[in-house]
Amino acid sequence: MIAVGFAGAIMVGTGLLSLPAATRSGNRTELVDALFTATSAVCVTGLVTVDTGSYWSTFGQVVILLLIQIGGLGIMTLATLFTVLLSRRLGLRARFLAQAETKSLNLGDVRGVVRRIVVFSLVSEAVVATLLTIRFATAYQRPFGTALYEGVFHAISAFNNAGFSTYADSLMGYVTDPWITLTITAAVILGGLGFPVVFELVRTWRRPAYWSVTTRITVALTVALLAIGTVVFTLAEYANPGTFGPLNGPQKLLAGFFASAMTRTAGFNSVDIGAMRPESLLASDVLMFIGGGSAGTAGGIKVTTFGLLAFVLWSEMRGETQVNVGHRRIPASNQRQALAIVLLSAGTVAVATFILLAITPYRLDAVLFEVVSAFGTVGLSTGITADLPPQADVLLVLLMFAGRIGPLTLASALALRDRNRRFELPEERTIVG
């Protein structure tokens, strides 16, 4: 049902973007370009084969905005409601204990959940749009109508981690402007944390001891990955004349922080990605693959999945038979779900990279970056997207679609297919390593 729903939205978006009124020239868009753009918008990715600002008309850009809003709200709502659905698998006593401990979502409050998600999203976008509009109008002398339109467009795109921009060079013109870049970054992080985490933080931010395991892992890893990414990008690009080289010290740190946040599936860039050093591209691949928080607008395998496997590894290295996070024990089924998502995602990226290398003339670093960006629904590119052949565009469409709904539906399916055998086979250990 999820796959059909998102595919339906993509088909409608493709049809609307194929209309002559959707382009500035008044000509019909090629089917592959319309399909690619619609998929990128619904899956809140941000990869484009044509420039958003100069190619699409106002009608076309509004269609893209609506598709982004539908995709972002759809993912947040579906993922949050799946959390409610999966809690039905718990026993009554365990359910009461879990809800009392974590203040989690109520099974009978589905309508309230959807309403809070919509209100939270629209209010957040309105605040960000207001800040951006003020800056565009006052500091860059944009007419109020233009400033308002650009503010709303980038606010919706940022909060939904889409990365679409009306500027051909994304946000490179604002690399030294903390008002613009930090406002965009705040919107990206807020949308990428996930509604359950944000809602829990609003209620219990002064009492971290009461946070659920999901919130603890999400917050801790989000902060850690932002800090690590900032350091890596700043050091790697510090003297690079094509990226951070012309900037002063504080501006380089700002650009490094922005790059670290955007690789978490946002897709905006304030420097030329194609001019980055190989070590920066590799760091970006890792951050894009991990992604953001669950039940949010971010993509990737999610920080909770990555964090859970990190705790599994730590427990194995210490020789512990149980995986504990704080004062909670993680069930073995949860660990298997995380492992399955990571292995299937890595396999998908590997196969897609191999195919793209075979049908395009580009190097491994550029191709891998493009594949991970599409699968992680990030939207960053080294600049090769517009020059890819149609078959490569179709492959990226499939990757964006799989990367958007794959981890969510796979995790839910694995959790709901919990089947107990009535017998156990004799145990035999294999040689590992």
PDB file of C-alpha atoms in Angstrom, residues 60-278:
ATOM      1  CA  GLY A  60       6.087  23.654 -12.412  1.00  0.00           C
ATOM      2  CA  GLN A  61       7.888  24.858  -9.289  1.00  0.00           C
ATOM      3  CA  VAL A  62       4.640  24.902  -7.304  1.00  0.00           C
ATOM      4  CA  VAL A  63       3.971  21.327  -8.426  1.00  0.00           C
ATOM      5  CA  ILE A  64       7.436  20.358  -7.201  1.00  0.00           C
ATOM      6  CA  LEU A  65       6.763  22.077  -3.851  1.00  0.00           C
ATOM      7  CA  LEU A  66       3.462  20.223  -3.441  1.00  0.00           C
ATOM      8  CA  LEU A  67       5.152  16.908  -4.245  1.00  0.00           C
ATOM      9  CA  ILE A  68       7.853  17.656  -1.678  1.00  0.00           C
ATOM     10  CA  GLN A  69       5.219  18.473   0.956  1.00  0.00           C
ATOM     11  CA  ILE A  70       3.254  15.322   0.165  1.00  0.00           C
ATOM     12  CA  GLY A  71       6.391  13.184   0.316  1.00  0.00           C
ATOM     13  CA  GLY A  72       7.668  14.716   3.547  1.00  0.00           C
ATOM     14  CA  LEU A  73       4.364  14.622   5.407  1.00  0.00           C
ATOM     15  CA  GLY A  74       3.631  11.156   4.036  1.00  0.00           C
ATOM     16  CA  ILE A  75       6.845   9.654   5.319  1.00  0.00           C
ATOM     17  CA  MET A  76       6.586  11.291   8.753  1.00  0.00           C
ATOM     18  CA  THR A  77       2.948  10.243   9.139  1.00  0.00           C
ATOM     19  CA  LEU A  78       3.398   6.693   7.889  1.00  0.00           C
ATOM     20  CA  ALA A  79       6.526   6.057   9.922  1.00  0.00           C
ATOM     21  CA  THR A  80       4.956   7.429  13.088  1.00  0.00           C
ATOM     22  CA  LEU A  81       1.740   5.466  12.583  1.00  0.00           C
ATOM     23  CA  PHE A  82       3.774   2.318  12.010  1.00  0.00           C
ATOM     24  CA  THR A  83       5.284   2.933  15.431  1.00  0.00           C
ATOM     25  CA  VAL A  84       1.757   2.876  16.816  1.00  0.00           C
ATOM     26  CA  LEU A  85       0.871  -0.189  14.756  1.00  0.00           C
ATOM     27  CA  LEU A  86       3.918  -2.173  15.825  1.00  0.00           C
ATOM     28  CA  SER A  87       3.230  -1.448  19.483  1.00  0.00           C
ATOM     29  CA  ARG A  88       0.160  -3.642  19.130  1.00  0.00           C
ATOM     30  CA  ARG A  89       2.513  -6.599  18.995  1.00  0.00           C
ATOM     31  CA  LEU A  90       3.389  -5.992  22.647  1.00  0.00           C
ATOM     32  CA  GLY A  91       1.470  -7.572  25.466  1.00  0.00           C
ATOM     33  CA  LEU A  92      -0.942  -5.367  27.386  1.00  0.00           C
ATOM     34  CA  ARG A  93       1.280  -5.161  30.455  1.00  0.00           C
ATOM     35  CA  ALA A  94       4.413  -4.446  28.396  1.00  0.00           C
ATOM     36  CA  ARG A  95       2.501  -1.804  26.434  1.00  0.00           C
ATOM     37  CA  PHE A  96       1.392   0.019  29.570  1.00  0.00           C
ATOM     38  CA  LEU A  97       4.901  -0.113  31.017  1.00  0.00           C
ATOM     39  CA  ALA A  98       6.459   1.182  27.800  1.00  0.00           C
ATOM     40  CA  GLN A  99       3.961   4.044  27.474  1.00  0.00           C
ATOM     41  CA  ALA A 100       4.339   5.024  31.114  1.00  0.00           C
ATOM     42  CA  GLU A 101       8.122   5.011  30.850  1.00  0.00           C
ATOM     43  CA  THR A 102       8.567   6.734  27.484  1.00  0.00           C
ATOM     44  CA  LYS A 103       5.358   8.800  27.250  1.00  0.00           C
ATOM     45  CA  SER A 104       5.000   7.209  23.808  1.00  0.00           C
ATOM     46  CA  LEU A 105       2.148   7.604  21.366  1.00  0.00           C
ATOM     47  CA  ASN A 106      -1.284   6.329  22.373  1.00  0.00           C
ATOM     48  CA  LEU A 107      -2.902   3.646  20.228  1.00  0.00           C
ATOM     49  CA  GLY A 108      -6.205   5.508  20.299  1.00  0.00           C
ATOM     50  CA  ASP A 109      -4.672   8.827  19.325  1.00  0.00           C
ATOM     51  CA  VAL A 110      -4.034   8.183  15.652  1.00  0.00           C
ATOM     52  CA  ARG A 111      -6.056  11.195  14.519  1.00  0.00           C
ATOM     53  CA  GLY A 112      -4.246  13.371  17.051  1.00  0.00           C
ATOM     54  CA  VAL A 113      -0.896  12.052  15.858  1.00  0.00           C
ATOM     55  CA  VAL A 114      -1.603  13.026  12.255  1.00  0.00           C
ATOM     56  CA  ARG A 115      -2.900  16.443  13.316  1.00  0.00           C
ATOM     57  CA  ARG A 116       0.199  17.167  15.420  1.00  0.00           C
ATOM     58  CA  ILE A 117       2.509  16.102  12.597  1.00  0.00           C
ATOM     59  CA  VAL A 118       0.783  18.411  10.112  1.00  0.00           C
ATOM     60  CA  VAL A 119       0.697  21.353  12.539  1.00  0.00           C
ATOM     61  CA  PHE A 120       4.311  20.798  13.572  1.00  0.00           C
ATOM     62  CA  SER A 121       5.449  20.683   9.939  1.00  0.00           C
ATOM     63  CA  LEU A 122       3.503  23.739   8.773  1.00  0.00           C
ATOM     64  CA  VAL A 123       4.469  25.886  11.774  1.00  0.00           C
ATOM     65  CA  SER A 124       8.144  24.951  11.393  1.00  0.00           C
ATOM     66  CA  GLU A 125       8.077  25.784   7.691  1.00  0.00           C
ATOM     67  CA  ALA A 126       6.312  29.098   8.365  1.00  0.00           C
ATOM     68  CA  VAL A 127       8.948  30.177  10.896  1.00  0.00           C
ATOM     69  CA  VAL A 128      11.807  29.254   8.576  1.00  0.00           C
ATOM     70  CA  ALA A 129      10.101  30.965   5.617  1.00  0.00           C
ATOM     71  CA  THR A 130       9.672  34.153   7.656  1.00  0.00           C
ATOM     72  CA  LEU A 131      13.349  34.267   8.640  1.00  0.00           C
ATOM     73  CA  LEU A 132      14.508  33.617   5.087  1.00  0.00           C
ATOM     74  CA  THR A 133      12.097  36.175   3.615  1.00  0.00           C
ATOM     75  CA  ILE A 134      13.342  38.877   5.980  1.00  0.00           C
ATOM     76  CA  ARG A 135      16.952  38.142   5.048  1.00  0.00           C
ATOM     77  CA  PHE A 136      16.330  38.014   1.291  1.00  0.00           C
ATOM     78  CA  ALA A 137      14.371  41.280   1.384  1.00  0.00           C
ATOM     79  CA  THR A 138      16.674  43.290   3.658  1.00  0.00           C
ATOM     80  CA  ALA A 139      20.189  42.036   2.968  1.00  0.00           C
ATOM     81  CA  TYR A 140      19.849  41.198  -0.736  1.00  0.00           C
ATOM     82  CA  GLN A 141      17.278  43.820  -1.789  1.00  0.00           C
ATOM     83  CA  ARG A 142      14.850  41.319  -3.283  1.00  0.00           C
ATOM     84  CA  PRO A 143      11.341  42.642  -3.980  1.00  0.00           C
ATOM     85  CA  PHE A 144       9.036  41.459  -1.197  1.00  0.00           C
ATOM     86  CA  GLY A 145       7.109  39.087  -3.474  1.00  0.00           C
ATOM     87  CA  THR A 146      10.308  37.477  -4.744  1.00  0.00           C
ATOM     88  CA  ALA A 147      11.768  37.258  -1.245  1.00  0.00           C
ATOM     89  CA  LEU A 148       8.587  35.655   0.069  1.00  0.00           C
ATOM     90  CA  TYR A 149       8.447  33.102  -2.733  1.00  0.00           C
ATOM     91  CA  GLU A 150      12.108  32.143  -2.355  1.00  0.00           C
ATOM     92  CA  GLY A 151      11.734  32.004   1.425  1.00  0.00           C
ATOM     93  CA  VAL A 152       8.720  29.686   1.267  1.00  0.00           C
ATOM     94  CA  PHE A 153      10.289  27.490  -1.421  1.00  0.00           C
ATOM     95  CA  HIS A 154      13.538  26.960   0.485  1.00  0.00           C
ATOM     96  CA  ALA A 155      11.742  26.554   3.834  1.00  0.00           C
ATOM     97  CA  ILE A 156       9.580  23.697   2.544  1.00  0.00           C
ATOM     98  CA  SER A 157      12.527  22.154   0.739  1.00  0.00           C
ATOM     99  CA  ALA A 158      14.769  22.401   3.820  1.00  0.00           C
ATOM    100  CA  PHE A 159      12.342  21.117   6.457  1.00  0.00           C
ATOM    101  CA  ASN A 160      11.469  18.135   4.255  1.00  0.00           C
ATOM    102  CA  ASN A 161      15.174  17.493   3.597  1.00  0.00           C
ATOM    103  CA  ALA A 162      14.527  17.785  -0.142  1.00  0.00           C
ATOM    104  CA  GLY A 163      17.408  20.017  -1.255  1.00  0.00           C
ATOM    105  CA  PHE A 164      15.589  21.629  -4.189  1.00  0.00           C
ATOM    106  CA  SER A 165      16.630  25.234  -4.804  1.00  0.00           C
ATOM    107  CA  THR A 166      15.559  27.946  -7.231  1.00  0.00           C
ATOM    108  CA  TYR A 167      19.234  28.873  -7.656  1.00  0.00           C
ATOM    109  CA  ALA A 168      21.359  27.075 -10.233  1.00  0.00           C
ATOM    110  CA  ASP A 169      24.289  26.808  -7.797  1.00  0.00           C
ATOM    111  CA  SER A 170      22.079  25.847  -4.824  1.00  0.00           C
ATOM    112  CA  LEU A 171      23.230  28.003  -1.859  1.00  0.00           C
ATOM    113  CA  MET A 172      26.797  28.687  -2.974  1.00  0.00           C
ATOM    114  CA  GLY A 173      26.017  32.411  -3.102  1.00  0.00           C
ATOM    115  CA  TYR A 174      25.293  32.356   0.643  1.00  0.00           C
ATOM    116  CA  VAL A 175      28.286  30.358   1.852  1.00  0.00           C
ATOM    117  CA  THR A 176      29.400  33.212   4.141  1.00  0.00           C
ATOM    118  CA  ASP A 177      25.911  34.201   5.328  1.00  0.00           C
ATOM    119  CA  PRO A 178      25.191  32.542   8.715  1.00  0.00           C
ATOM    120  CA  TRP A 179      21.590  33.826   8.743  1.00  0.00           C
ATOM    121  CA  ILE A 180      20.711  31.871   5.593  1.00  0.00           C
ATOM    122  CA  THR A 181      22.879  28.792   6.108  1.00  0.00           C
ATOM    123  CA  LEU A 182      22.157  28.289   9.815  1.00  0.00           C
ATOM    124  CA  THR A 183      18.415  28.802   9.322  1.00  0.00           C
ATOM    125  CA  ILE A 184      18.413  26.197   6.548  1.00  0.00           C
ATOM    126  CA  THR A 185      20.535  23.890   8.718  1.00  0.00           C
ATOM    127  CA  ALA A 186      18.163  24.210  11.684  1.00  0.00           C
ATOM    128  CA  ALA A 187      15.199  23.323   9.459  1.00  0.00           C
ATOM    129  CA  VAL A 188      17.033  20.317   8.032  1.00  0.00           C
ATOM    130  CA  ILE A 189      18.000  18.988  11.464  1.00  0.00           C
ATOM    131  CA  LEU A 190      14.523  19.568  12.909  1.00  0.00           C
ATOM    132  CA  GLY A 191      12.803  17.764  10.048  1.00  0.00           C
ATOM    133  CA  GLY A 192      15.361  14.981  10.060  1.00  0.00           C
ATOM    134  CA  LEU A 193      15.146  14.124  13.760  1.00  0.00           C
ATOM    135  CA  GLY A 194      11.747  12.489  13.405  1.00  0.00           C
ATOM    136  CA  PHE A 195       8.413  13.482  14.890  1.00  0.00           C
ATOM    137  CA  PRO A 196       8.422  10.999  17.822  1.00  0.00           C
ATOM    138  CA  VAL A 197      11.863  12.233  18.903  1.00  0.00           C
ATOM    139  CA  VAL A 198      10.961  15.913  18.574  1.00  0.00           C
ATOM    140  CA  PHE A 199       7.701  15.392  20.431  1.00  0.00           C
ATOM    141  CA  GLU A 200       9.467  13.549  23.241  1.00  0.00           C
ATOM    142  CA  LEU A 201      12.186  16.208  23.489  1.00  0.00           C
ATOM    143  CA  VAL A 202       9.567  18.953  23.783  1.00  0.00           C
ATOM    144  CA  ARG A 203       8.063  17.198  26.790  1.00  0.00           C
ATOM    145  CA  THR A 204      11.169  15.879  28.532  1.00  0.00           C
ATOM    146  CA  TRP A 205      14.144  17.945  27.338  1.00  0.00           C
ATOM    147  CA  ARG A 206      15.057  18.802  30.924  1.00  0.00           C
ATOM    148  CA  ARG A 207      14.999  15.140  31.990  1.00  0.00           C
ATOM    149  CA  PRO A 208      17.287  13.095  29.716  1.00  0.00           C
ATOM    150  CA  ALA A 209      17.004  10.159  32.119  1.00  0.00           C
ATOM    151  CA  TYR A 210      13.394   9.721  30.934  1.00  0.00           C
ATOM    152  CA  TRP A 211      14.268   9.619  27.234  1.00  0.00           C
ATOM    153  CA  SER A 212      13.492   6.480  25.274  1.00  0.00           C
ATOM    154  CA  VAL A 213      16.286   4.470  23.683  1.00  0.00           C
ATOM    155  CA  THR A 214      15.320   5.806  20.235  1.00  0.00           C
ATOM    156  CA  THR A 215      15.601   9.404  21.401  1.00  0.00           C
ATOM    157  CA  ARG A 216      18.905   8.805  23.193  1.00  0.00           C
ATOM    158  CA  ILE A 217      20.503   7.173  20.160  1.00  0.00           C
ATOM    159  CA  THR A 218      19.082   9.732  17.724  1.00  0.00           C
ATOM    160  CA  VAL A 219      20.199  12.787  19.707  1.00  0.00           C
ATOM    161  CA  ALA A 220      23.620  11.415  20.641  1.00  0.00           C
ATOM    162  CA  LEU A 221      24.506  10.253  17.141  1.00  0.00           C
ATOM    163  CA  THR A 222      23.093  13.351  15.463  1.00  0.00           C
ATOM    164  CA  VAL A 223      25.313  15.584  17.595  1.00  0.00           C
ATOM    165  CA  ALA A 224      28.332  13.287  17.200  1.00  0.00           C
ATOM    166  CA  LEU A 225      28.026  12.946  13.417  1.00  0.00           C
ATOM    167  CA  LEU A 226      27.491  16.684  12.975  1.00  0.00           C
ATOM    168  CA  ALA A 227      30.644  17.394  14.988  1.00  0.00           C
ATOM    169  CA  ILE A 228      32.736  14.726  13.258  1.00  0.00           C
ATOM    170  CA  GLY A 229      31.558  15.822   9.822  1.00  0.00           C
ATOM    171  CA  THR A 230      32.329  19.461  10.582  1.00  0.00           C
ATOM    172  CA  VAL A 231      35.881  18.625  11.632  1.00  0.00           C
ATOM    173  CA  VAL A 232      36.498  16.293   8.676  1.00  0.00           C
ATOM    174  CA  PHE A 233      35.179  18.679   6.030  1.00  0.00           C
ATOM    175  CA  THR A 234      36.892  21.721   7.507  1.00  0.00           C
ATOM    176  CA  LEU A 235      40.291  20.020   7.710  1.00  0.00           C
ATOM    177  CA  ALA A 236      40.035  18.226   4.356  1.00  0.00           C
ATOM    178  CA  GLU A 237      38.889  21.304   2.431  1.00  0.00           C
ATOM    179  CA  TYR A 238      40.742  23.965   4.432  1.00  0.00           C
ATOM    180  CA  ALA A 239      43.284  24.816   1.728  1.00  0.00           C
ATOM    181  CA  ASN A 240      41.290  23.614  -1.291  1.00  0.00           C
ATOM    182  CA  PRO A 241      41.060  26.631  -3.645  1.00  0.00           C
ATOM    183  CA  GLY A 242      37.920  25.238  -5.244  1.00  0.00           C
ATOM    184  CA  THR A 243      35.940  25.025  -1.995  1.00  0.00           C
ATOM    185  CA  PHE A 244      36.996  26.428   1.412  1.00  0.00           C
ATOM    186  CA  GLY A 245      40.307  27.982   0.350  1.00  0.00           C
ATOM    187  CA  PRO A 246      39.071  31.548  -0.343  1.00  0.00           C
ATOM    188  CA  LEU A 247      37.165  31.701   2.983  1.00  0.00           C
ATOM    189  CA  ASN A 248      38.527  32.975   6.301  1.00  0.00           C
ATOM    190  CA  GLY A 249      38.672  30.862   9.465  1.00  0.00           C
ATOM    191  CA  PRO A 250      35.131  31.349  10.829  1.00  0.00           C
ATOM    192  CA  GLN A 251      33.672  31.103   7.338  1.00  0.00           C
ATOM    193  CA  LYS A 252      35.451  27.786   6.759  1.00  0.00           C
ATOM    194  CA  LEU A 253      34.022  26.437  10.004  1.00  0.00           C
ATOM    195  CA  LEU A 254      30.543  27.607   8.964  1.00  0.00           C
ATOM    196  CA  ALA A 255      30.916  25.954   5.549  1.00  0.00           C
ATOM    197  CA  GLY A 256      32.161  22.759   7.197  1.00  0.00           C
ATOM    198  CA  PHE A 257      29.201  22.641   9.560  1.00  0.00           C
ATOM    199  CA  PHE A 258      26.775  23.300   6.703  1.00  0.00           C
ATOM    200  CA  ALA A 259      28.330  20.533   4.596  1.00  0.00           C
ATOM    201  CA  SER A 260      28.159  18.126   7.539  1.00  0.00           C
ATOM    202  CA  ALA A 261      24.460  18.844   8.105  1.00  0.00           C
ATOM    203  CA  MET A 262      23.526  18.687   4.415  1.00  0.00           C
ATOM    204  CA  THR A 263      25.071  15.246   3.882  1.00  0.00           C
ATOM    205  CA  ARG A 264      22.510  13.973   6.406  1.00  0.00           C
ATOM    206  CA  THR A 265      20.047  13.810   3.447  1.00  0.00           C
ATOM    207  CA  ALA A 266      19.287  17.504   2.854  1.00  0.00           C
ATOM    208  CA  GLY A 267      21.001  18.048  -0.488  1.00  0.00           C
ATOM    209  CA  PHE A 268      21.824  21.763  -0.396  1.00  0.00           C
ATOM    210  CA  ASN A 269      25.439  22.767  -0.989  1.00  0.00           C
ATOM    211  CA  SER A 270      27.286  26.011  -0.265  1.00  0.00           C
ATOM    212  CA  VAL A 271      30.473  24.994  -2.128  1.00  0.00           C
ATOM    213  CA  ASP A 272      31.148  23.110  -5.357  1.00  0.00           C
ATOM    214  CA  ILE A 273      30.782  19.399  -4.543  1.00  0.00           C
ATOM    215  CA  GLY A 274      32.607  18.427  -7.733  1.00  0.00           C
ATOM    216  CA  ALA A 275      35.698  20.324  -6.544  1.00  0.00           C
ATOM    217  CA  MET A 276      35.897  18.506  -3.194  1.00  0.00           C
ATOM    218  CA  ARG A 277      38.825  16.255  -2.360  1.00  0.00           C
ATOM    219  CA  PRO A 278      38.378  12.452  -2.531  1.00  0.00           C
TER     220      PRO A 278
END
